[in-house]
């Protein structure tokens, strides 16, 4: 269902001349009135998320909050039609919540527009959904395109998914260096799953790229040459892995604690031997 809506929205989407709007009113993120509407809508939606797990999704008590969120996101777009944040949150309302006047086709169209206009959250959400939805339509390359765009903006979720794509070689050539780069960057952004993935690869003997660069082979080669000339020792991969697991543990990830315990036990075994 989602894929068909996205494909339809992609084929009929309007092309927005962002530069034209910027000349008239400045960057949309600086539009104070639009951002105030978005903040009000987001606060209303936050209240829905706070209680939705404890009631039915169609509970009538949620309607006032959902309507408030919808009205404010729509007002933000009226104030500034180039605002990608308002587009993204309004698309979420139509796609994820039982908001009055809900229309999934509108939600898909708004999501595609926000992603094409450069919103990292929209790009991640679109890429993620295109990967997990399976309706016999091959959209892996399209999903990869949007995930890559979001990863370029260092979106942690997109970096993690892109790392998984490179690690498995799914729809792209398998590339452990690129996977490690993505996991490492996502870990820096506070993604616990990426920290576990990065640490587990380091434990298995893989090395981080000499310069943490995603695609520039030239920079990686230069980094290796500089390291050889300076005579700096290679970093200990187990220590690097421990740092990743500690990051995951700090974020409350149970696997982080398990990996740290496993490393401690292995060190004790080596010392005893």
CSV table of C-alpha atoms in Angstrom, one decimal:
chain,number,residue,atom,x,y,z
A,1,UNK,CA,0.0,0.0,0.0
A,2,UNK,CA,2.7,2.5,1.0
A,3,UNK,CA,4.9,1.8,-2.0
A,4,UNK,CA,2.1,2.3,-4.4
A,5,UNK,CA,1.2,5.6,-2.8
A,6,UNK,CA,4.8,6.8,-2.9
A,7,UNK,CA,5.2,5.8,-6.5
A,8,UNK,CA,2.0,7.6,-7.4
A,9,UNK,CA,3.1,10.7,-5.4
A,10,UNK,CA,6.6,10.6,-7.0
A,11,UNK,CA,5.1,10.6,-10.5
A,12,UNK,CA,2.8,13.5,-9.8
A,13,UNK,CA,4.8,15.6,-7.3
A,14,UNK,CA,5.2,19.3,-7.9
A,15,UNK,CA,8.7,20.8,-8.3
A,16,UNK,CA,9.3,23.7,-5.8
A,17,UNK,CA,11.6,26.4,-6.6
A,18,UNK,CA,13.2,26.8,-3.2
A,19,UNK,CA,15.6,29.5,-4.3
A,20,UNK,CA,12.6,31.7,-5.4
A,21,UNK,CA,11.0,31.5,-2.0
A,22,UNK,CA,14.3,32.1,-0.3
A,23,UNK,CA,14.7,35.3,-2.2
A,24,UNK,CA,11.3,36.5,-1.1
A,25,UNK,CA,11.2,35.5,2.6
A,26,UNK,CA,14.6,33.9,3.6
A,27,UNK,CA,15.3,30.4,4.7
A,28,UNK,CA,12.2,28.6,6.0
A,29,UNK,CA,13.9,27.5,9.2
A,30,UNK,CA,14.2,31.2,10.1
A,31,UNK,CA,10.5,31.9,9.6
A,32,UNK,CA,9.6,32.6,13.2
A,33,UNK,CA,5.8,32.3,12.7
A,34,UNK,CA,5.9,29.0,10.9
A,35,UNK,CA,8.2,27.5,13.6
A,36,UNK,CA,5.9,28.7,16.3
A,37,UNK,CA,3.0,26.8,14.6
A,38,UNK,CA,5.2,23.8,14.2
A,39,UNK,CA,6.1,23.9,17.9
A,40,UNK,CA,2.5,24.0,18.9
A,41,UNK,CA,1.6,21.2,16.6
A,42,UNK,CA,4.5,19.1,17.9
A,43,UNK,CA,3.6,19.7,21.5
A,44,UNK,CA,0.0,18.5,20.8
A,45,UNK,CA,1.4,15.4,19.0
A,46,UNK,CA,3.7,14.7,21.9
A,47,UNK,CA,0.7,14.6,24.2
A,48,UNK,CA,-0.9,12.0,21.9
A,49,UNK,CA,2.3,9.9,21.9
A,50,UNK,CA,2.4,10.1,25.7
A,51,UNK,CA,-1.0,8.3,26.2
A,52,UNK,CA,-1.6,6.4,22.9
A,53,UNK,CA,-0.1,3.2,24.2
A,54,UNK,CA,-2.7,3.1,27.0
A,55,UNK,CA,-5.8,3.6,24.8
A,56,UNK,CA,-7.3,2.7,21.5
A,57,UNK,CA,-5.7,4.5,18.5
A,58,UNK,CA,-9.2,5.8,17.6
A,59,UNK,CA,-10.0,7.0,21.1
A,60,UNK,CA,-12.1,10.1,20.9
A,61,UNK,CA,-10.1,11.7,23.7
A,62,UNK,CA,-7.1,11.9,21.2
A,63,UNK,CA,-9.1,13.8,18.6
A,64,UNK,CA,-8.7,17.3,20.1
A,65,UNK,CA,-4.9,16.9,20.3
A,66,UNK,CA,-4.7,15.5,16.8
A,67,UNK,CA,-6.8,18.2,15.4
A,68,UNK,CA,-4.7,20.8,17.1
A,69,UNK,CA,-1.5,19.3,15.7
A,70,UNK,CA,-3.0,19.1,12.1
A,71,UNK,CA,-4.3,22.7,12.2
A,72,UNK,CA,-1.0,24.1,13.3
A,73,UNK,CA,1.1,22.1,10.8
A,74,UNK,CA,-1.3,23.3,8.1
A,75,UNK,CA,-1.0,26.9,9.3
A,76,UNK,CA,2.8,26.6,9.2
A,77,UNK,CA,2.6,25.6,5.5
A,78,UNK,CA,0.2,28.5,4.8
A,79,UNK,CA,2.7,30.9,6.4
A,80,UNK,CA,5.7,29.3,4.6
A,81,UNK,CA,5.0,26.8,1.8
A,82,UNK,CA,8.7,25.8,1.6
A,83,UNK,CA,8.8,24.6,5.2
A,84,UNK,CA,9.9,21.0,5.1
A,85,UNK,CA,9.4,20.4,8.8
A,86,UNK,CA,5.7,21.2,8.6
A,87,UNK,CA,5.4,19.0,5.5
A,88,UNK,CA,7.1,16.1,7.3
A,89,UNK,CA,5.0,16.3,10.5
A,90,UNK,CA,1.8,16.7,8.6
A,91,UNK,CA,2.7,13.6,6.5
A,92,UNK,CA,3.3,11.7,9.7
A,93,UNK,CA,-0.2,12.7,10.9
A,94,UNK,CA,-1.8,11.4,7.8
A,95,UNK,CA,0.2,8.2,7.6
A,96,UNK,CA,0.5,7.1,11.3
A,97,UNK,CA,-2.4,8.6,13.2
A,98,UNK,CA,-6.2,8.5,13.0
A,99,UNK,CA,-6.5,12.2,12.6
A,100,UNK,CA,-9.7,13.8,11.4
A,101,UNK,CA,-9.6,14.0,7.6
A,102,UNK,CA,-6.8,11.4,7.4
A,103,UNK,CA,-5.7,10.6,3.9
A,104,UNK,CA,-2.7,8.3,3.3
A,105,UNK,CA,-2.3,9.5,-0.3
A,106,UNK,CA,-1.9,13.1,1.0
A,107,UNK,CA,0.6,11.8,3.6
A,108,UNK,CA,2.7,10.0,1.0
A,109,UNK,CA,2.7,13.0,-1.3
A,110,UNK,CA,3.8,15.3,1.6
A,111,UNK,CA,6.5,12.9,2.6
A,112,UNK,CA,7.9,12.7,-0.9
A,113,UNK,CA,7.9,16.5,-1.2
A,114,UNK,CA,9.6,17.0,2.1
A,115,UNK,CA,12.3,14.4,1.2
A,116,UNK,CA,12.9,15.9,-2.2
A,117,UNK,CA,13.2,19.4,-0.6
A,118,UNK,CA,16.0,18.1,1.6
A,119,UNK,CA,14.4,17.2,5.0
A,120,UNK,CA,16.6,14.5,6.6
A,121,UNK,CA,13.8,13.1,8.7
A,122,UNK,CA,11.5,12.7,5.7
A,123,UNK,CA,14.3,11.2,3.6
A,124,UNK,CA,15.0,8.6,6.4
A,125,UNK,CA,11.3,7.8,6.9
A,126,UNK,CA,10.7,7.4,3.2
A,127,UNK,CA,13.8,5.3,2.6
A,128,UNK,CA,13.0,3.1,5.6
A,129,UNK,CA,9.4,2.5,4.6
A,130,UNK,CA,10.4,1.7,1.0
A,131,UNK,CA,12.8,-0.9,2.3
A,132,UNK,CA,10.4,-2.7,4.7
A,133,UNK,CA,7.3,-2.6,2.6
A,134,UNK,CA,7.0,-5.5,0.3
A,135,UNK,CA,4.4,-5.5,-2.4
A,136,UNK,CA,6.2,-7.0,-5.3
A,137,UNK,CA,7.6,-3.6,-6.4
A,138,UNK,CA,11.4,-3.3,-6.4
A,139,UNK,CA,12.2,0.0,-4.8
A,140,UNK,CA,15.5,-0.9,-3.2
A,141,UNK,CA,17.5,1.6,-5.2
A,142,UNK,CA,15.0,4.3,-4.5
A,143,UNK,CA,15.2,3.5,-0.8
A,144,UNK,CA,19.0,3.6,-0.9
A,145,UNK,CA,18.9,7.0,-2.7
A,146,UNK,CA,16.8,8.6,0.1
A,147,UNK,CA,18.8,6.9,2.9
A,148,UNK,CA,22.0,8.1,1.4
A,149,UNK,CA,20.7,11.6,1.2
A,150,UNK,CA,19.7,11.5,4.9
A,151,UNK,CA,23.0,10.0,5.8
A,152,UNK,CA,24.8,12.8,4.1
A,153,UNK,CA,23.1,15.0,6.6
A,154,UNK,CA,24.4,12.6,9.4
A,155,UNK,CA,20.9,11.4,10.3
A,156,UNK,CA,21.6,8.6,12.8
A,157,UNK,CA,18.8,6.3,11.8
A,158,UNK,CA,19.7,6.6,8.1
A,159,UNK,CA,23.4,6.0,8.8
A,160,UNK,CA,22.6,2.8,10.7
A,161,UNK,CA,20.4,1.5,7.9
A,162,UNK,CA,22.9,2.5,5.3
A,163,UNK,CA,25.6,0.7,7.3
A,164,UNK,CA,23.4,-2.5,7.3
A,165,UNK,CA,23.0,-2.2,3.5
A,166,UNK,CA,26.7,-2.0,3.0
A,167,UNK,CA,27.4,-4.8,5.5
A,168,UNK,CA,25.0,-7.2,3.8
A,169,UNK,CA,25.7,-6.1,0.2
A,170,UNK,CA,21.9,-5.7,-0.2
A,171,UNK,CA,21.3,-3.8,-3.5
A,172,UNK,CA,24.9,-2.4,-3.4
A,173,UNK,CA,28.3,-3.9,-3.5
A,174,UNK,CA,29.3,-5.2,0.0
A,175,UNK,CA,31.7,-2.7,1.6
A,176,UNK,CA,32.8,-3.2,5.2
A,177,UNK,CA,34.7,0.1,5.3
A,178,UNK,CA,31.6,2.0,4.3
A,179,UNK,CA,29.5,0.0,6.8
A,180,UNK,CA,32.0,0.8,9.6
A,181,UNK,CA,32.0,4.5,8.6
A,182,UNK,CA,28.2,4.6,8.8
A,183,UNK,CA,28.0,2.7,12.1
A,184,UNK,CA,30.7,4.8,13.7
A,185,UNK,CA,29.1,8.1,12.7
A,186,UNK,CA,25.7,6.9,13.8
A,187,UNK,CA,27.2,5.9,17.1
A,188,UNK,CA,28.7,9.4,17.5
A,189,UNK,CA,25.1,10.7,17.1
A,190,UNK,CA,23.8,8.5,19.9
A,191,UNK,CA,22.5,5.4,18.0
A,192,UNK,CA,23.0,2.4,20.4
A,193,UNK,CA,22.4,-0.2,17.7
A,194,UNK,CA,25.1,1.3,15.5
A,195,UNK,CA,27.5,1.3,18.4
A,196,UNK,CA,26.9,-2.4,18.9
A,197,UNK,CA,27.3,-3.1,15.2
A,198,UNK,CA,30.5,-1.1,15.0
A,199,UNK,CA,32.0,-2.7,18.1
A,200,UNK,CA,31.1,-6.2,17.0
A,201,UNK,CA,32.9,-5.7,13.6
A,202,UNK,CA,36.0,-4.3,15.4
A,203,UNK,CA,36.0,-7.4,17.7
A,204,UNK,CA,36.0,-9.6,14.6
A,205,UNK,CA,39.2,-7.9,13.4
A,206,UNK,CA,37.9,-5.3,11.0
A,207,UNK,CA,39.6,-1.8,11.2
A,208,UNK,CA,38.0,1.6,11.1
A,209,UNK,CA,38.9,3.5,7.9
A,210,UNK,CA,42.1,5.5,8.5
A,211,UNK,CA,40.2,8.7,7.9
A,212,UNK,CA,36.5,8.3,8.7
A,213,UNK,CA,35.4,9.0,5.1
A,214,UNK,CA,32.4,7.4,3.4
A,215,UNK,CA,33.3,7.4,-0.3
A,216,UNK,CA,36.6,9.1,-0.8
A,217,UNK,CA,39.2,6.4,-1.5
A,218,UNK,CA,41.8,9.0,-2.2
A,219,UNK,CA,41.5,10.4,1.3
A,220,UNK,CA,41.7,6.9,2.8
A,221,UNK,CA,44.9,6.2,0.9
A,222,UNK,CA,46.4,9.6,2.0
A,223,UNK,CA,45.5,8.7,5.6
A,224,UNK,CA,47.4,5.4,5.4
A,225,UNK,CA,50.5,7.1,4.0
A,226,UNK,CA,50.5,9.8,6.7
A,227,UNK,CA,50.2,7.1,9.4
A,228,UNK,CA,53.1,5.2,8.0
A,229,UNK,CA,55.3,8.3,7.8
A,230,UNK,CA,54.5,9.4,11.3
A,231,UNK,CA,55.2,6.0,12.7
A,232,UNK,CA,52.0,6.1,14.8
A,233,UNK,CA,51.0,2.7,16.2
A,234,UNK,CA,47.7,1.2,15.0
A,235,UNK,CA,44.9,1.8,17.5
A,236,UNK,CA,43.9,-1.3,19.5
A,237,UNK,CA,40.7,-2.6,17.9
A,238,UNK,CA,39.5,-4.3,21.2
A,239,UNK,CA,39.8,-1.0,23.0
A,240,UNK,CA,38.0,0.8,20.2
A,241,UNK,CA,35.3,-1.9,20.4
A,242,UNK,CA,35.0,-1.5,24.2
A,243,UNK,CA,34.4,2.3,23.7
A,244,UNK,CA,31.6,1.5,21.3
A,245,UNK,CA,30.0,-1.0,23.8
A,246,UNK,CA,30.4,1.5,26.6
A,247,UNK,CA,28.5,4.1,24.4
A,248,UNK,CA,25.7,1.6,23.9
A,249,UNK,CA,25.6,0.7,27.6
A,250,UNK,CA,25.4,4.4,28.5
A,251,UNK,CA,22.4,4.6,26.2
A,252,UNK,CA,20.8,1.7,28.2
A,253,UNK,CA,21.3,-1.0,25.5
A,254,UNK,CA,21.5,-4.4,27.2
A,255,UNK,CA,23.7,-5.8,24.4
A,256,UNK,CA,26.3,-3.2,25.4
A,257,UNK,CA,26.5,-4.5,28.9
A,258,UNK,CA,26.7,-8.1,27.6
A,259,UNK,CA,29.5,-7.3,25.2
A,260,UNK,CA,31.5,-5.5,28.0
A,261,UNK,CA,31.0,-8.5,30.3
A,262,UNK,CA,32.2,-10.8,27.5
A,263,UNK,CA,35.3,-8.7,26.9
A,264,UNK,CA,36.1,-8.6,30.6
A,265,UNK,CA,35.8,-12.4,30.8
A,266,UNK,CA,38.1,-12.8,27.8
A,267,UNK,CA,40.7,-10.5,29.3
A,268,UNK,CA,40.6,-12.5,32.6
A,269,UNK,CA,41.0,-15.7,30.7
A,270,UNK,CA,44.0,-14.4,28.8
A,271,UNK,CA,45.7,-13.1,31.9
A,272,UNK,CA,45.1,-16.4,33.7
A,273,UNK,CA,46.7,-18.3,30.9
